[in-house]
mmCIF file of C-alpha atoms in Angstrom:
data_model
loop_
_atom_site.group_PDB
_atom_site.id
_atom_site.type_symbol
_atom_site.label_atom_id
_atom_site.label_comp_id
_atom_site.label_asym_id
_atom_site.label_seq_id
_atom_site.Cartn_x
_atom_site.Cartn_y
_atom_site.Cartn_z
ATOM 1 C CA MET A 1 0.067 -1.700 9.029
ATOM 2 C CA ALA A 2 -2.249 -0.813 5.819
ATOM 3 C CA THR A 3 -3.823 -4.033 5.950
ATOM 4 C CA ASN A 4 -4.095 -4.127 10.317
ATOM 5 C CA TYR A 5 -5.693 -0.319 9.906
ATOM 6 C CA LEU A 6 -8.584 -1.651 7.468
ATOM 7 C CA LEU A 7 -8.295 -5.269 10.059
ATOM 8 C CA GLU A 8 -9.193 -3.093 12.914
ATOM 9 C CA LYS A 9 -11.993 -0.898 11.099
ATOM 10 C CA GLY A 10 -13.791 -4.068 10.569
ATOM 11 C CA HIS A 11 -12.753 -4.989 7.273
ATOM 12 C CA GLU A 12 -11.851 -8.735 6.269
ATOM 13 C CA ARG A 13 -11.993 -9.644 2.656
ATOM 14 C CA ILE A 14 -8.905 -6.441 1.827
ATOM 15 C CA GLY A 15 -7.089 -6.536 -1.468
ATOM 16 C CA ILE A 16 -3.190 -5.495 -2.455
ATOM 17 C CA LEU A 17 -2.536 -3.265 -5.941
ATOM 18 C CA ILE A 18 0.956 -3.187 -6.572
ATOM 19 C CA GLY A 19 2.891 -2.773 -9.540
ATOM 20 C CA ASN A 20 5.707 -3.691 -10.298
ATOM 21 C CA HIS A 21 6.219 -7.897 -8.283
ATOM 22 C CA ASP A 22 9.997 -8.060 -9.324
ATOM 23 C CA MET A 23 10.634 -5.081 -7.202
ATOM 24 C CA TYR A 24 12.170 -5.973 -3.978
ATOM 25 C CA ASN A 25 9.458 -3.389 -1.496
ATOM 26 C CA ALA A 26 6.471 -4.851 -2.990
ATOM 27 C CA GLN A 27 8.164 -8.386 -1.919
ATOM 28 C CA LYS A 28 8.234 -7.161 1.346
ATOM 29 C CA TYR A 29 4.793 -5.402 0.898
ATOM 30 C CA ILE A 30 3.446 -8.649 0.649
ATOM 31 C CA GLU A 31 4.872 -10.319 3.581
ATOM 32 C CA GLY A 32 3.673 -7.496 6.049
ATOM 33 C CA TYR A 33 0.278 -7.823 4.302
ATOM 34 C CA GLN A 34 0.216 -11.360 4.350
ATOM 35 C CA GLU A 35 1.570 -11.342 8.123
ATOM 36 C CA GLU A 36 -1.416 -8.896 9.398
ATOM 37 C CA LEU A 37 -4.020 -10.808 7.809
ATOM 38 C CA LEU A 38 -2.671 -14.089 8.921
ATOM 39 C CA LEU A 39 -1.381 -12.472 12.752
ATOM 40 C CA SER A 40 -5.627 -11.463 13.997
ATOM 41 C CA GLY A 41 -6.273 -14.262 12.088
ATOM 42 C CA LYS A 42 -7.165 -14.133 8.613
ATOM 43 C CA THR A 43 -7.292 -16.084 5.466
ATOM 44 C CA PHE A 44 -4.668 -15.490 2.902
ATOM 45 C CA ASP A 45 -5.662 -15.293 -0.323
ATOM 46 C CA GLU A 46 -3.180 -15.103 -2.928
ATOM 47 C CA GLY A 47 -5.792 -14.249 -5.405
ATOM 48 C CA LEU A 48 -6.613 -11.359 -3.836
ATOM 49 C CA ILE A 49 -3.217 -10.174 -4.484
ATOM 50 C CA CYS A 50 -2.680 -8.684 -7.687
ATOM 51 C CA TYR A 51 -0.070 -7.008 -10.241
ATOM 52 C CA CYS A 52 -0.726 -3.825 -12.075
ATOM 53 C CA ASP A 53 0.590 -1.059 -14.494
ATOM 54 C CA SER A 54 -0.614 2.152 -14.632
ATOM 55 C CA LEU A 55 1.550 3.013 -17.719
ATOM 56 C CA ASP A 56 -0.176 -0.198 -19.278
ATOM 57 C CA GLY A 57 -3.220 0.055 -18.492
ATOM 58 C CA SER A 58 -3.706 -3.306 -16.585
ATOM 59 C CA ASP A 59 -4.504 -1.629 -13.971
ATOM 60 C CA MET A 60 -8.070 -0.882 -14.896
ATOM 61 C CA GLU A 61 -8.443 -4.687 -15.771
ATOM 62 C CA ALA A 62 -7.306 -5.408 -11.915
ATOM 63 C CA MET A 63 -9.182 -3.434 -10.271
ATOM 64 C CA GLU A 64 -11.994 -5.072 -12.536
ATOM 65 C CA ARG A 65 -11.454 -8.200 -10.925
ATOM 66 C CA MET A 66 -10.659 -7.740 -7.680
ATOM 67 C CA VAL A 67 -13.937 -5.470 -7.695
ATOM 68 C CA SER A 68 -15.529 -8.161 -8.716
ATOM 69 C CA LYS A 69 -13.767 -10.563 -6.240
ATOM 70 C CA GLY A 70 -16.310 -8.547 -3.732
ATOM 71 C CA VAL A 71 -13.373 -6.824 -1.748
ATOM 72 C CA SER A 72 -14.998 -4.325 0.807
ATOM 73 C CA ALA A 73 -11.490 -2.696 0.990
ATOM 74 C CA ILE A 74 -8.135 -2.186 -1.041
ATOM 75 C CA VAL A 75 -4.059 -1.794 0.293
ATOM 76 C CA SER A 76 -2.627 0.574 -2.999
ATOM 77 C CA CYS A 77 1.334 -0.097 -2.912
ATOM 78 C CA GLU A 78 1.039 3.402 -6.085
ATOM 79 C CA THR A 79 0.103 6.877 -6.259
ATOM 80 C CA ASN A 80 -0.069 6.176 -9.055
ATOM 81 C CA ILE A 81 -2.191 3.467 -9.011
ATOM 82 C CA THR A 82 -4.401 4.947 -6.255
ATOM 83 C CA PHE A 83 -5.366 7.368 -8.490
ATOM 84 C CA ASP A 84 -5.772 5.376 -11.173
ATOM 85 C CA PHE A 85 -8.586 3.558 -8.737
ATOM 86 C CA TYR A 86 -10.158 6.639 -7.950
ATOM 87 C CA GLU A 87 -11.056 7.326 -11.323
ATOM 88 C CA TYR A 88 -12.342 4.254 -11.670
ATOM 89 C CA ALA A 89 -14.474 4.020 -8.899
ATOM 90 C CA ARG A 90 -16.060 7.764 -10.094
ATOM 91 C CA LYS A 91 -16.538 5.627 -13.843
ATOM 92 C CA LYS A 92 -17.606 2.716 -11.720
ATOM 93 C CA GLU A 93 -19.971 5.046 -10.201
ATOM 94 C CA ILE A 94 -18.726 3.486 -6.602
ATOM 95 C CA LEU A 95 -18.288 6.256 -3.858
ATOM 96 C CA ILE A 96 -14.507 4.678 -1.950
ATOM 97 C CA GLY A 97 -14.954 6.210 1.347
ATOM 98 C CA LYS A 98 -18.293 4.189 1.351
ATOM 99 C CA ASP A 99 -18.699 1.856 -0.917
ATOM 100 C CA ILE A 100 -15.575 0.638 -0.840
ATOM 101 C CA SER A 101 -12.024 1.467 0.920
ATOM 102 C CA VAL A 102 -8.743 2.735 -0.140
ATOM 103 C CA ILE A 103 -5.833 2.710 1.725
ATOM 104 C CA SER A 104 -2.655 4.002 -0.056
ATOM 105 C CA ILE A 105 0.763 3.764 0.642
ATOM 106 C CA GLY A 106 2.839 6.802 -0.158
ATOM 107 C CA GLY A 107 0.506 9.233 -2.295
ATOM 108 C CA VAL A 108 0.602 12.499 1.451
ATOM 109 C CA ARG A 109 1.445 15.065 -1.039
ATOM 110 C CA GLU A 110 -2.191 14.305 -3.181
ATOM 111 C CA ALA A 111 -4.584 13.045 0.053
ATOM 112 C CA GLY A 112 -5.765 15.751 0.454
ATOM 113 C CA SER A 113 -6.276 17.377 -3.046
ATOM 114 C CA ILE A 114 -9.067 14.785 -3.938
ATOM 115 C CA VAL A 115 -12.639 14.243 -3.057
ATOM 116 C CA PRO A 116 -13.137 12.149 -0.484
ATOM 117 C CA SER A 117 -9.602 13.033 1.178
ATOM 118 C CA LEU A 118 -7.174 9.648 0.971
ATOM 119 C CA THR A 119 -6.536 7.769 4.066
ATOM 120 C CA CYS A 120 -2.230 7.227 3.093
ATOM 121 C CA ILE A 121 1.500 5.639 4.820
ATOM 122 C CA GLN A 122 3.749 8.258 4.981
ATOM 123 C CA GLN A 123 7.530 6.658 4.754
ATOM 124 C CA PRO A 124 9.693 8.961 6.369
ATOM 125 C CA GLY A 125 11.870 10.318 3.228
ATOM 126 C CA LYS A 126 13.506 12.676 5.049
ATOM 127 C CA GLN A 127 15.343 10.274 7.670
ATOM 128 C CA MET A 128 15.272 7.357 4.505
ATOM 129 C CA GLY A 129 17.579 10.062 2.552
ATOM 130 C CA ILE A 130 19.341 11.030 5.403
ATOM 131 C CA LYS A 131 20.715 7.833 6.498
ATOM 132 C CA ALA A 132 21.211 6.509 2.567
ATOM 133 C CA ILE A 133 23.577 9.528 3.028
ATOM 134 C CA GLU A 134 25.915 8.543 6.117
ATOM 135 C CA VAL A 135 25.590 4.713 4.727
ATOM 136 C CA ILE A 136 27.062 5.471 1.234
ATOM 137 C CA ALA A 137 29.399 8.015 3.074
ATOM 138 C CA ASN A 138 30.619 5.531 5.912
ATOM 139 C CA ARG A 139 31.290 2.524 2.392
ATOM 140 C CA ILE A 140 33.228 5.857 0.808
ATOM 141 C CA ASN A 141 35.103 6.511 3.100
ATOM 142 C CA LYS A 142 36.007 2.599 4.631
ATOM 143 C CA ILE A 143 34.025 3.062 8.027
ATOM 144 C CA GLU A 144 31.702 0.327 7.482
ATOM 145 C CA ARG A 145 32.618 -2.889 5.827
ATOM 146 C CA GLY A 146 31.422 -5.518 5.187
ATOM 147 C CA ASN A 147 27.120 -7.130 4.237
ATOM 148 C CA ILE A 148 25.135 -4.854 3.524
ATOM 149 C CA LYS A 149 22.770 -3.963 6.175
ATOM 150 C CA THR A 150 18.974 -3.073 5.458
ATOM 151 C CA HIS A 151 17.577 -0.930 7.821
ATOM 152 C CA TYR A 152 14.459 0.419 9.136
ATOM 153 C CA PHE A 153 11.954 2.723 9.129
ATOM 154 C CA THR A 154 8.779 3.689 11.112
ATOM 155 C CA PRO A 155 6.295 5.178 9.028
ATOM 156 C CA THR A 156 2.629 7.217 9.517
ATOM 157 C CA LEU A 157 -0.470 7.504 9.209
ATOM 158 C CA ILE A 158 -2.531 9.733 7.722
ATOM 159 C CA GLU A 159 -5.997 9.408 7.941
ATOM 160 C CA GLY A 160 -8.768 11.195 5.745
ATOM 161 C CA GLY A 161 -12.081 10.151 4.532
ATOM 162 C CA SER A 162 -11.665 7.317 1.778
ATOM 163 C CA VAL A 163 -11.683 4.476 4.500
ATOM 164 C CA LYS A 164 -14.989 3.474 6.003
ATOM 165 C CA GLN A 165 -15.960 1.607 9.400
ATOM 166 C CA ILE A 166 -17.467 -1.718 8.558
ATOM 167 C CA GLU A 167 -20.693 -2.014 11.613
ATOM 168 C CA TYR A 168 -21.787 -5.935 13.259
#
């Protein structure tokens, strides 16, 4: 959803910042990113995937690499990394929403408290929690057996001022 939104806004060179690459969600984000690029006829460049961690400072290095590769937009897959990118951009005098676009998966609560306000993807946390309880209860009560099923939920796009429209 995030990559597609940026493509619809005219961005062609889109990077993605991801935390722990061993996590299931990280792999799903990459699959979605790659799929949306390929479906739109764009080239998938593995060099525009940057793994980083805000705790060890590697996110600042990843951001520097990403900007040096000439991306016009970034998908950030973790709230902490998103806010670190805002700090990085401020220090480098890069204007988010003008010089570069940023969309975050998560960060909804904080989205309006930064300038420019953050465009983000809101995960349906309440629905996910209810479903998790239902699945656990069904397993405990032996109503549901066999292989564990994957459940998918529809996120919501919340538009802020961090993504610009590319004019041709």
